[in-house]
Coordinates of C-alpha atoms and ligand atoms in Angstrom, one line a residue:
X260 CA 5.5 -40.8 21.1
X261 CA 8.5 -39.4 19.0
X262 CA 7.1 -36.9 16.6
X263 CA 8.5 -35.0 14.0
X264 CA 7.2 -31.6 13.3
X265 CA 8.3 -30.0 9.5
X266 CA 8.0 -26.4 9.8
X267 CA 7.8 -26.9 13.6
X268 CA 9.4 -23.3 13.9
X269 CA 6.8 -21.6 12.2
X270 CA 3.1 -20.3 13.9
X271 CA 1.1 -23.0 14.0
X272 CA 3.8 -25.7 14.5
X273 CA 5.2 -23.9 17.6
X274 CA 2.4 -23.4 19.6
X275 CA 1.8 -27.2 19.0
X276 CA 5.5 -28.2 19.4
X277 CA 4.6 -26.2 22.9
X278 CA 1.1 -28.5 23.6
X279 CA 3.0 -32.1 22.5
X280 CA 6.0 -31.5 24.7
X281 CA 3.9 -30.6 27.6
X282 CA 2.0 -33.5 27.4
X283 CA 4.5 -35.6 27.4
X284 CA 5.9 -36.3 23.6
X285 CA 9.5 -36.4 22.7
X286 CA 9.4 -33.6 19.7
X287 CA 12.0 -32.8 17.1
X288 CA 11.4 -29.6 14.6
X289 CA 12.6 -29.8 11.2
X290 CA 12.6 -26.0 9.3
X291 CA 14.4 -24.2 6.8
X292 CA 13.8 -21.1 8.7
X293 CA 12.3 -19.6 5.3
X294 CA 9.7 -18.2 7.5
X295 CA 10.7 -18.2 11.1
X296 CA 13.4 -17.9 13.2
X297 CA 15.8 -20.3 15.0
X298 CA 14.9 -18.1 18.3
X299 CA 11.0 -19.9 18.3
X300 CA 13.1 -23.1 19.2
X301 CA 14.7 -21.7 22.1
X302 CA 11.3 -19.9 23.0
X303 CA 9.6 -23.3 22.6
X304 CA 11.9 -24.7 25.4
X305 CA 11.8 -22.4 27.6
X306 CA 7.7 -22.2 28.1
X307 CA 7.9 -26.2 28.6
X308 CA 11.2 -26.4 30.2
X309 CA 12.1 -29.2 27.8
X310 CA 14.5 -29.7 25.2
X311 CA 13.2 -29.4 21.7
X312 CA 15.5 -30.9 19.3
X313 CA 15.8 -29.0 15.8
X314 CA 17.0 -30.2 12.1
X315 CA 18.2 -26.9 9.9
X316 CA 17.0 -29.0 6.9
X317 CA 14.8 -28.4 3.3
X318 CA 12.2 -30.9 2.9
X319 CA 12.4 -30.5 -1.1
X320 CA 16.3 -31.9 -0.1
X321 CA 15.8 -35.6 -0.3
X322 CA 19.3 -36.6 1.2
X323 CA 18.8 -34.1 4.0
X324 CA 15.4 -35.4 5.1
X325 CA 16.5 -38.9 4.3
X326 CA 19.3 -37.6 6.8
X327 CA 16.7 -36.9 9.3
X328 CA 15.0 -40.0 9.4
X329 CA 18.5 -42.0 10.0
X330 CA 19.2 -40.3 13.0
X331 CA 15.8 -40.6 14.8
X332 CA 13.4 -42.7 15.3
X333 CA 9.7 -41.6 14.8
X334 CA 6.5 -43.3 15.4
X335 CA 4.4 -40.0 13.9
X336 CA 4.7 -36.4 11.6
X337 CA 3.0 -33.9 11.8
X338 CA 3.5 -32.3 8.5
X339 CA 3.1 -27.9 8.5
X340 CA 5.9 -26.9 6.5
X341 CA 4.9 -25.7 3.2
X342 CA 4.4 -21.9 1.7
X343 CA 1.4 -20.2 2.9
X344 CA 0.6 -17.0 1.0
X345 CA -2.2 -16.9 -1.5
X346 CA -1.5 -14.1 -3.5
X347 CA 2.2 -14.5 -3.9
X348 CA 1.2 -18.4 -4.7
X349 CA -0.8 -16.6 -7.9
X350 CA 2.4 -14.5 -8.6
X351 CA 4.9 -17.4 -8.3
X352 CA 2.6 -20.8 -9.0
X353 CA 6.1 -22.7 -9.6
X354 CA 7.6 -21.9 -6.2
X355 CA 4.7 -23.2 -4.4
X356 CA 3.9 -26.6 -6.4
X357 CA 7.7 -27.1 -5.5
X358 CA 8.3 -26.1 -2.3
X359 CA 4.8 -27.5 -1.1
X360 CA 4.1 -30.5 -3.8
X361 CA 7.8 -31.5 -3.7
X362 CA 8.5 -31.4 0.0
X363 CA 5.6 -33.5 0.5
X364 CA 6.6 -35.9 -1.7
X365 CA 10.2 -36.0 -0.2
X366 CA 8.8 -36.2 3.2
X367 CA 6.3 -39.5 2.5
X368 CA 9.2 -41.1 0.6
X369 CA 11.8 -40.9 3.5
X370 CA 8.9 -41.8 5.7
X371 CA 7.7 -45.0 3.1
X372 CA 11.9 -45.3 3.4
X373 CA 11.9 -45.1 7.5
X374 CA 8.7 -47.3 7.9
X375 CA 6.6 -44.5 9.1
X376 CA 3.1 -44.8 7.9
X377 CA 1.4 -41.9 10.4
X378 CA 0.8 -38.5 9.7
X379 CA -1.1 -35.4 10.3
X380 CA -1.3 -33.2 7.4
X381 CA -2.0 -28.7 8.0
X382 CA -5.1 -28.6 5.1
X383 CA -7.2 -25.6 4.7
X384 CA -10.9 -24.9 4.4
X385 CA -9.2 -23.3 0.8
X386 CA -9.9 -26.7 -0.1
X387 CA -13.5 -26.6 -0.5
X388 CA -15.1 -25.1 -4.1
X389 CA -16.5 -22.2 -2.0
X390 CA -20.0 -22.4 -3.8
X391 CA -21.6 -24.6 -1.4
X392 CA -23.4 -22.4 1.3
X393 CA -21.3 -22.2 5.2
X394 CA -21.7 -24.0 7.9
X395 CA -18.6 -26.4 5.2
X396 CA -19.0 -29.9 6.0
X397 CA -15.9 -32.0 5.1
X398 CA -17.6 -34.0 2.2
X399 CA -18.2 -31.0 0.4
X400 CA -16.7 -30.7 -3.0
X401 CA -13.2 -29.6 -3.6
X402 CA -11.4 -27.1 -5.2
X403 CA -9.4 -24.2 -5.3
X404 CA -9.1 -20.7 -6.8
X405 CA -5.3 -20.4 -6.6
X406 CA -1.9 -22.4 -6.7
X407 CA -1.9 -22.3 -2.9
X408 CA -5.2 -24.0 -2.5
X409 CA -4.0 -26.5 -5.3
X410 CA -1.4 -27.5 -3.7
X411 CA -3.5 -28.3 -0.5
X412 CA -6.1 -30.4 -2.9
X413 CA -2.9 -32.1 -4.4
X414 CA -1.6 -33.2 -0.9
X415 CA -5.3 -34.4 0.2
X416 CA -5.4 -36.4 -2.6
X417 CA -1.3 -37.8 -2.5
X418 CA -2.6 -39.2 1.1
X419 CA -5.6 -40.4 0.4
X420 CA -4.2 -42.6 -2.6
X421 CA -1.0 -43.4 -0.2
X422 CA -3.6 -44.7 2.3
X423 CA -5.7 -46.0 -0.1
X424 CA -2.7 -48.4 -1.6
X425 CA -0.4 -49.3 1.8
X426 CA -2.5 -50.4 4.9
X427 CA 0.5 -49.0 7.0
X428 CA -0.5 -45.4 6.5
X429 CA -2.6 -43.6 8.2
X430 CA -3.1 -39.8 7.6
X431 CA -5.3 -36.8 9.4
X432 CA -6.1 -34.1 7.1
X433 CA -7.0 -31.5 9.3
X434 CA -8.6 -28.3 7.5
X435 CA -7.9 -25.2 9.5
X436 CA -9.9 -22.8 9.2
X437 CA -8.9 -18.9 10.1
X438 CA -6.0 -19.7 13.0
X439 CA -5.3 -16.3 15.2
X440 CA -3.9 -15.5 18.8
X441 CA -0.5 -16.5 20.4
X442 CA 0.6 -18.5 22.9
X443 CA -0.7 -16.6 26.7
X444 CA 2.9 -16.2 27.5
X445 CA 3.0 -13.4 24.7
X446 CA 6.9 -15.5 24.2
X447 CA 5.0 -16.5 21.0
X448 CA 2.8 -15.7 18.4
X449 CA 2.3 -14.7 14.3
X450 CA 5.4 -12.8 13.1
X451 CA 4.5 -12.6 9.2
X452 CA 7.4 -11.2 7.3
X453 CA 6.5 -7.6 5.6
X454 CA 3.2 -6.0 5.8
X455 CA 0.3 -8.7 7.1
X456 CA -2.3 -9.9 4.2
X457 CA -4.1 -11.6 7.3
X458 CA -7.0 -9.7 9.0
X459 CA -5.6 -10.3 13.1
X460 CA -2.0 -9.6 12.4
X461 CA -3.1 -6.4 10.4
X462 CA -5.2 -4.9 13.3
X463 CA -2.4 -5.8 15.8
X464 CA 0.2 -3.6 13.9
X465 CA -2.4 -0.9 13.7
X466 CA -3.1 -0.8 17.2
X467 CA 0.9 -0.5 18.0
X468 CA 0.9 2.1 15.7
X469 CA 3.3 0.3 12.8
X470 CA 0.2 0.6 9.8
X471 CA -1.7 3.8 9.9
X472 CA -5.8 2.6 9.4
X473 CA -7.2 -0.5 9.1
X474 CA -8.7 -1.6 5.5
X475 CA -12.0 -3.6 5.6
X476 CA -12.1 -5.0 2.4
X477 CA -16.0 -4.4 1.6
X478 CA -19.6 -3.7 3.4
X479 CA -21.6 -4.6 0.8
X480 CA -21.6 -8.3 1.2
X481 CA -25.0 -10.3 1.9
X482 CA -24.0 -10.7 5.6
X483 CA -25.6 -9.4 8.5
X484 CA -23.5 -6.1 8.5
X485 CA -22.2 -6.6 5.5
X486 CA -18.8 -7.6 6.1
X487 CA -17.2 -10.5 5.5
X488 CA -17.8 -13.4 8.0
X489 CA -15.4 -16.5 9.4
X490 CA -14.4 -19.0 11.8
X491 CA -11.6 -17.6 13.6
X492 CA -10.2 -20.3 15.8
X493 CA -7.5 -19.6 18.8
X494 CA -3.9 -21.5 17.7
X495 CA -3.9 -23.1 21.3
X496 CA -7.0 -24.7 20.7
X497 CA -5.9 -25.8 17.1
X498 CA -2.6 -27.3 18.4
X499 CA -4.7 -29.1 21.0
X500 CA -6.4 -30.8 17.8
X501 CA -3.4 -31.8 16.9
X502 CA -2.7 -34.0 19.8
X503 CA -6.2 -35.3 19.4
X504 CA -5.6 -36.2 16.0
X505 CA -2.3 -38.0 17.2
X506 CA -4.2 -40.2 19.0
X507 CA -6.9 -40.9 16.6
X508 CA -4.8 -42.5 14.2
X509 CA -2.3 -44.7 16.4
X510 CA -5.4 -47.8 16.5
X511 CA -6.8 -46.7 13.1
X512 CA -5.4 -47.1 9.8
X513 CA -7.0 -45.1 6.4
X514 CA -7.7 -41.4 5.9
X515 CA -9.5 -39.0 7.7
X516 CA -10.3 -35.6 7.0
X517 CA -11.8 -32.4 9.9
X518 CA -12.6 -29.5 10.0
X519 CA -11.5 -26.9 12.5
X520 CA -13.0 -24.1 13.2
X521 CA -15.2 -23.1 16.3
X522 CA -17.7 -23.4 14.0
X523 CA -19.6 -19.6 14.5
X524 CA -18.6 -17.1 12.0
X525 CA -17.3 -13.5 13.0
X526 CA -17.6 -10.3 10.9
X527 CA -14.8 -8.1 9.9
X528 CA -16.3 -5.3 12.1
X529 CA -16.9 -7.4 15.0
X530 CA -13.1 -8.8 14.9
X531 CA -12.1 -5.2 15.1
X532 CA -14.4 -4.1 17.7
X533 CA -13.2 -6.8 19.7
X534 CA -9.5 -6.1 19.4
X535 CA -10.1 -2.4 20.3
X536 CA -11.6 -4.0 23.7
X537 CA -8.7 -6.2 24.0
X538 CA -6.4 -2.7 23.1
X539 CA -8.7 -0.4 25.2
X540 CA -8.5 2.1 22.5
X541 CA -10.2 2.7 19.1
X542 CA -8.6 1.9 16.2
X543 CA -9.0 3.8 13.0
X544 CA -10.8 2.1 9.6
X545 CA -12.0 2.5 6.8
X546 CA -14.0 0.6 3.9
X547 CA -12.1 -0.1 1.0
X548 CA -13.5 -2.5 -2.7
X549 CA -13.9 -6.1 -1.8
X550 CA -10.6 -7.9 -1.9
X551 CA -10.6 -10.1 -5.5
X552 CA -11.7 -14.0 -4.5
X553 CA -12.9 -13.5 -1.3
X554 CA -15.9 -14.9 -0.1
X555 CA -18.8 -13.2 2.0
X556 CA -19.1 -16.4 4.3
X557 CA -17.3 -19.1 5.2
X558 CA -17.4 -21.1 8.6
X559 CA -17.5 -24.8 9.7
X560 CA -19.2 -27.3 10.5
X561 CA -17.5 -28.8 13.6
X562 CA -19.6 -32.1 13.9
X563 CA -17.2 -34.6 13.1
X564 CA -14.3 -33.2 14.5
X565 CA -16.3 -33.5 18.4
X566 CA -17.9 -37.0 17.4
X567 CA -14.6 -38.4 16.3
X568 CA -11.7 -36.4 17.8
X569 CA -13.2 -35.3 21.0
X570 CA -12.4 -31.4 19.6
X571 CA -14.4 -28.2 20.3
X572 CA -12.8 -25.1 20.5
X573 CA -12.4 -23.7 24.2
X574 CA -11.0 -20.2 23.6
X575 CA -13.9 -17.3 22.3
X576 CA -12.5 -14.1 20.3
X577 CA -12.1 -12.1 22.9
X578 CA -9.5 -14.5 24.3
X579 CA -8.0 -14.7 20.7
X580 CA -7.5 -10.6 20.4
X581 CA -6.5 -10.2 24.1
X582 CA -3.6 -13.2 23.5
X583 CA -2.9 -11.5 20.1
X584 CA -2.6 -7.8 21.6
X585 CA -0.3 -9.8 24.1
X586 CA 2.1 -11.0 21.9
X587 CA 2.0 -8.1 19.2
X588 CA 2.7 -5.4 22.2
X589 CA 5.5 -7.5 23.7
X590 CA 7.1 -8.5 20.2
X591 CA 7.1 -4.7 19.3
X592 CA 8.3 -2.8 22.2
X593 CA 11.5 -5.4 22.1
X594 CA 12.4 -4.3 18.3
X595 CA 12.1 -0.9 19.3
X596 CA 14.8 -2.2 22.7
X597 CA 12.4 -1.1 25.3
Ligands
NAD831 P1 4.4 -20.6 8.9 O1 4.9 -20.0 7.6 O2 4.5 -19.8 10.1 O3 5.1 -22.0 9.2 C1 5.6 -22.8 8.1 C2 7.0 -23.3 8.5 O4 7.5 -24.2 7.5 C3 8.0 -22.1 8.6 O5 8.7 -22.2 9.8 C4 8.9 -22.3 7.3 O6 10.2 -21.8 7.6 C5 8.8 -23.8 7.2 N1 9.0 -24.3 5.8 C6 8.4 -23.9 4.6 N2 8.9 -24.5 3.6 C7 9.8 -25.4 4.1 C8 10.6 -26.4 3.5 N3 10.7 -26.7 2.2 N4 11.5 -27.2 4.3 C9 11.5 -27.0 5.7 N5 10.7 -26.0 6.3 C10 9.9 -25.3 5.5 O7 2.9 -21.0 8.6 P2 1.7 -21.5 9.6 O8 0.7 -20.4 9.7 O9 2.3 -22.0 10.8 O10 1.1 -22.6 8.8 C11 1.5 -24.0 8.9 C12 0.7 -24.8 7.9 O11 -0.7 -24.7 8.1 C13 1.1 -24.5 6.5 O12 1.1 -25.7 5.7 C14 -0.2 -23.7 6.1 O13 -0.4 -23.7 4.7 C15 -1.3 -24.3 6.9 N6 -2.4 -23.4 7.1 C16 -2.2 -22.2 7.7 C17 -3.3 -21.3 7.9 C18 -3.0 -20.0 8.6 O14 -3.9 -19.1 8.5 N7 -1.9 -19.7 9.2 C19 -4.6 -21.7 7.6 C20 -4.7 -23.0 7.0 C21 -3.6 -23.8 6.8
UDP832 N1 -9.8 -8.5 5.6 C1 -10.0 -7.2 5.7 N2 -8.9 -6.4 5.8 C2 -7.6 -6.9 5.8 C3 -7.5 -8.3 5.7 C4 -8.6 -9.1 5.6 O1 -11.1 -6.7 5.6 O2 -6.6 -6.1 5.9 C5 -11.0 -9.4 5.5 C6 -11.1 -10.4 4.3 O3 -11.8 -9.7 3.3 C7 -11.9 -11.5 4.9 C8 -11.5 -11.5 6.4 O4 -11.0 -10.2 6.7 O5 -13.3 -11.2 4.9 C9 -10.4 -12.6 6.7 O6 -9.4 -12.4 5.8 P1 -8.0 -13.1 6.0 O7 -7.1 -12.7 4.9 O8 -7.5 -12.9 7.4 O9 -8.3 -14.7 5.9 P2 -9.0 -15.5 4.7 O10 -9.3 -14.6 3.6 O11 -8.0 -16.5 4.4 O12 -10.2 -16.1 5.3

């Protein structure tokens, strides 16, 4: 299949611009580079030793997208671009309903344009109320607590109703839950721009020494050691649902919506403990107030993603740290030139 990828350059769509290509798909990337960098393309072909086409374009940009569509021809997206921080999405609430709402809309008129009615959509488990108790099952109710998580409800509900109105379209909403880890290579992986707000990234740049002393935001929640508890997933086995989600929808039409997750729940202790195993060296912490809007548990169910999609998580967390340590050991010494 030809597939497009918006925001192909970034984390997630570049470890699955790596699994597509390898399996056989012709890929092209579209990116504004607003956070990435035009390197992860070249990276991208030389793990698969194929050429990965890329579009410097802005999905708000209708022209430019339209652009895109003229001069190939695609039989699938898979939609990741979009603006992904949650508390900069509560400090700038217009930004993200633009850049996320808007793009979206941009993208599934040049596709309605283009006669291109598949696509997989990168959804959240943000999107669920969060006062129903974990294992989250996809028909749980949603909402959000921020303009990020909005604009994930928003897009759910633009592609159901799209769905809903044009038996052409077909759309998987797949709701990540935490992604972490890097390609094995250690050629790719998480490169957040400024300090990390993420728990994995944080730890890494403690244990190379670039953040003093990790922060666990509270141990006084009702879990079992009283930090807070979720389904950290690696990014090779959520790009592999991707491809599994590509197939789902080419003899189906409508709108389906999974969860993925491994579906077991981790503690913010027992992440770090097992990143100083991956690191073979302690790392030093220390308990700080809960973080505002967080959570004290929140994991999958992963049901309908294995009855439906074939998906289950192959990768534990000790592969996740050891990949992460990988990359975030390799990605620092060549800043510092070594
Ligand atoms: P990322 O920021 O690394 O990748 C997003 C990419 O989209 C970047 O390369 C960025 O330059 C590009 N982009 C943003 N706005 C654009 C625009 N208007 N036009 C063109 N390109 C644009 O993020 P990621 O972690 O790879 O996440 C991918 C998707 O998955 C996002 O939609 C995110 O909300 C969602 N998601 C991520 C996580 C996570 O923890 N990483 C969890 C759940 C859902
Ligand atoms: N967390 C932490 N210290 C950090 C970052 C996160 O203790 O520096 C905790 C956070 O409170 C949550 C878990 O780690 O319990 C995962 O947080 P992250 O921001 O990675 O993901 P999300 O909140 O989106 O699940």
């Amino acid at each position: 299949m030809n597939v497009l990828l918006t925001g192909g350059a970034g984390f997630i769509g570049s470890h699955t611009a790596i699994i597509l290509s390898e399996r056989g798909h012709d890929i092209v990337v579209l990116d504004n580079f607003s956070n990435s960098k035009p390197s992860v393309i070249q990276r991208i072909e030389r793990i698969t030793g194929r050429s990965c086409p890329c579009e410097e374009a802005d999905l708000t940009d209708a022209e430019a997208v339209d652009a895109v569509f003229r001069r190939w021809k695609f039989d699938a997206v898979i939609h990741f671009a979009g603006f992904k921080a949650v508390g900069e999405s509560v400090e700038k609430p217009l930004e993200y309903y633009e850049n996320n709402l808007i793009g979206t809309l941009k993208l599934m008129e040049a596709m309605t344009n283009h006669d291109v009615g598949d696509i997989i959509f990168s959804s959240s488990a943000t999107v669920y109320r969060g006062d129903s108790p974990a294992p989250y099952y996809e028909d749980y109710p949603l909402g959000a607590s921020n303009p990020y998580g909005w604009t994930k409800v928003m897009i759910e509900r633009m592609l159901r109703d799209v769905c809903a109105a044009d038996s052409r379209w077909a759309a998987v909403l797949l709701r990540y839950f935490n992604p972490i880890g890097a390609h094995p290579s250690g050629l790719l992986g998480e490169d957040p721009n400024g300090i990390p707000n993420n728990l994995l990234p944080y730890v890494a740049k403690v244990a190379v020494g670039e953040l003093p002393v990790v922060r666990i935001f509270g141990d006084d929640y009702d879990t079992p050691d009283g930090t807070g508890v979720r389904d950290y997933i690696h990014v090779m086995d959520l790009a592999r649902g991707h491809l599994l989600a590509l197939d789902y929808i080419r003899t189906r039409r409508g709108c389906f919506s999974f969860n993925l997750g491994t579906g077991k729940g981790y503690s913010v202790k027992e992440v770090v403990a097992a990143f100083e195993r991956a690191c073979g060296k302690p790392l030093p912490s220390r308990i700080d107030p809960r973080r505002a809007g967080d959570l004290p548990e929140i994991y999958a169910n992963v049901d309908l993603a294995r009855k439906e999609l074939g998906f289950s998580a192959e990768f534990g967390l000790s592969e996740m740290c050891a990949d992460a340590w990988n990359w975030q050991r390799r990605s620092s010494s060549a800043s510092e030139g070594l």
